[in-house]
């Protein structure tokens, strides 16, 4: 069997355009590797494929969760392995495409043997944080798991919550459990990463700013306003913590001006891109393509042709 191609890259690298070019050449089905496009009603700020793009090529793992729900790397792994087998059984080519590097890691390397999320416990921790603040819960984590607490910011709500959850559910610090691999570990497929990376980081930064402004012009703020008006969503949820959404939410809460929210959203997106690039550069077997080159899409097609022949 040919390898499963993983088309990865930082945000705004041009992955969507490359996917459509590949779909014109092969009978593809895309498995989206993205922790934001899974949410219904979050379309503009996630740069989700539009109806015309979805009509050109089947796409999976879009709009599979309500923003009030969670979705773990373990769930993604199970879904992706199932979809790869189903796509191949239909005689078509699976293409994994997206920028959530944790999902790629879970798929390729397996998962640490950690307890599953507990909604009731998470709600309790969020209530305590709302009353006392996340730094107080960080201090509690430092008592239970000083190794993990030392590498987390006192305001890193998502990771503090998960680390405390693991401590409480397992009775052990998360740092002691990391590295104890799940027996299901690496999957049955061979994966090759085709990586869209910028040779000029500043050029990518400019593209990120242009795309953020285009999202605002397309109604991004109204999209966040609609989510906020539901009443059951809040900034502690993974969906609302997505870059862009949390900054515009803070603006609607009156914490910032729109211009400040814009600047913060662009800065957060650039930081996300930096983390994505750092992860990609640690992958020894990747096929690297300069995403800022005029011929980037053609180079992706040529690389895929070599891998799929």
Tab-separated table of N, CA, C and O in Angstrom, residues 125 141 144-145 148-149 151-152 158-168 172-174:
chain	number	residue	atom	x	y	z
A	125	UNK	N	-14.034	21.997	38.170
A	125	UNK	CA	-12.788	22.756	38.129
A	125	UNK	C	-13.006	24.150	37.540
A	125	UNK	O	-12.422	25.129	38.016
A	141	UNK	N	-2.215	22.521	41.616
A	141	UNK	CA	-1.506	21.560	40.769
A	141	UNK	C	-0.060	21.412	41.221
A	141	UNK	O	0.497	20.300	41.205
A	144	UNK	N	0.131	18.864	43.833
A	144	UNK	CA	-0.129	17.502	43.380
A	144	UNK	C	0.922	16.996	42.388
A	144	UNK	O	1.275	15.821	42.386
A	145	UNK	N	1.382	17.908	41.502
A	145	UNK	CA	2.279	17.513	40.408
A	145	UNK	C	3.224	18.678	40.119
A	145	UNK	O	3.047	19.418	39.154
A	148	UNK	N	4.773	19.019	36.415
A	148	UNK	CA	3.893	19.569	35.389
A	148	UNK	C	3.615	21.050	35.645
A	148	UNK	O	3.642	21.864	34.711
A	149	UNK	N	3.366	21.415	36.892
A	149	UNK	CA	3.068	22.817	37.215
A	149	UNK	C	4.225	23.731	36.833
A	149	UNK	O	4.008	24.865	36.385
A	151	UNK	N	6.123	23.676	34.314
A	151	UNK	CA	6.211	24.010	32.889
A	151	UNK	C	4.957	24.703	32.360
A	151	UNK	O	4.861	24.965	31.163
A	152	UNK	N	3.999	24.996	33.232
A	152	UNK	CA	2.766	25.641	32.801
A	152	UNK	C	2.667	27.053	33.353
A	152	UNK	O	3.043	27.321	34.494
A	158	UNK	N	-6.445	25.653	30.058
A	158	UNK	CA	-6.723	24.366	29.441
A	158	UNK	C	-5.804	23.270	29.988
A	158	UNK	O	-6.262	22.189	30.373
A	159	UNK	N	-4.515	23.558	30.061
A	159	UNK	CA	-3.560	22.533	30.500
A	159	UNK	C	-3.612	22.313	32.008
A	159	UNK	O	-3.429	21.196	32.488
A	160	UNK	N	-3.853	23.382	32.768
A	160	UNK	CA	-4.005	23.222	34.220
A	160	UNK	C	-5.209	22.337	34.518
A	160	UNK	O	-5.152	21.425	35.348
A	161	UNK	N	-6.301	22.612	33.840
A	161	UNK	CA	-7.524	21.824	34.042
A	161	UNK	C	-7.280	20.354	33.741
A	161	UNK	O	-7.652	19.471	34.516
A	162	UNK	N	-6.640	20.066	32.602
A	162	UNK	CA	-6.396	18.671	32.224
A	162	UNK	C	-5.442	17.984	33.194
A	162	UNK	O	-5.668	16.833	33.579
A	163	UNK	N	-4.393	18.692	33.626
A	163	UNK	CA	-3.437	18.091	34.549
A	163	UNK	C	-4.089	17.772	35.895
A	163	UNK	O	-3.858	16.691	36.473
A	164	UNK	N	-4.920	18.692	36.401
A	164	UNK	CA	-5.626	18.423	37.654
A	164	UNK	C	-6.609	17.277	37.495
A	164	UNK	O	-6.754	16.425	38.387
A	165	UNK	N	-7.299	17.258	36.364
A	165	UNK	CA	-8.243	16.180	36.087
A	165	UNK	C	-7.546	14.822	36.140
A	165	UNK	O	-8.047	13.872	36.748
A	166	UNK	N	-6.387	14.735	35.520
A	166	UNK	CA	-5.636	13.475	35.503
A	166	UNK	C	-5.201	13.091	36.912
A	166	UNK	O	-5.318	11.925	37.327
A	167	UNK	N	-4.702	14.067	37.672
A	167	UNK	CA	-4.290	13.789	39.048
A	167	UNK	C	-5.441	13.230	39.881
A	167	UNK	O	-5.288	12.255	40.629
A	168	UNK	N	-6.599	13.861	39.744
A	168	UNK	CA	-7.755	13.474	40.563
A	168	UNK	C	-8.306	12.124	40.131
A	168	UNK	O	-8.624	11.263	40.958
A	172	UNK	N	-2.541	9.808	40.450
A	172	UNK	CA	-1.115	9.936	40.167
A	172	UNK	C	-0.865	11.243	39.423
A	172	UNK	O	-1.734	11.726	38.707
A	173	UNK	N	0.315	11.825	39.554
A	173	UNK	CA	0.617	13.037	38.785
A	173	UNK	C	0.723	12.724	37.294
A	173	UNK	O	1.170	11.643	36.908
A	174	UNK	N	0.320	13.678	36.466
A	174	UNK	CA	0.379	13.470	35.027
A	174	UNK	C	1.810	13.205	34.562
A	174	UNK	O	2.051	12.404	33.651
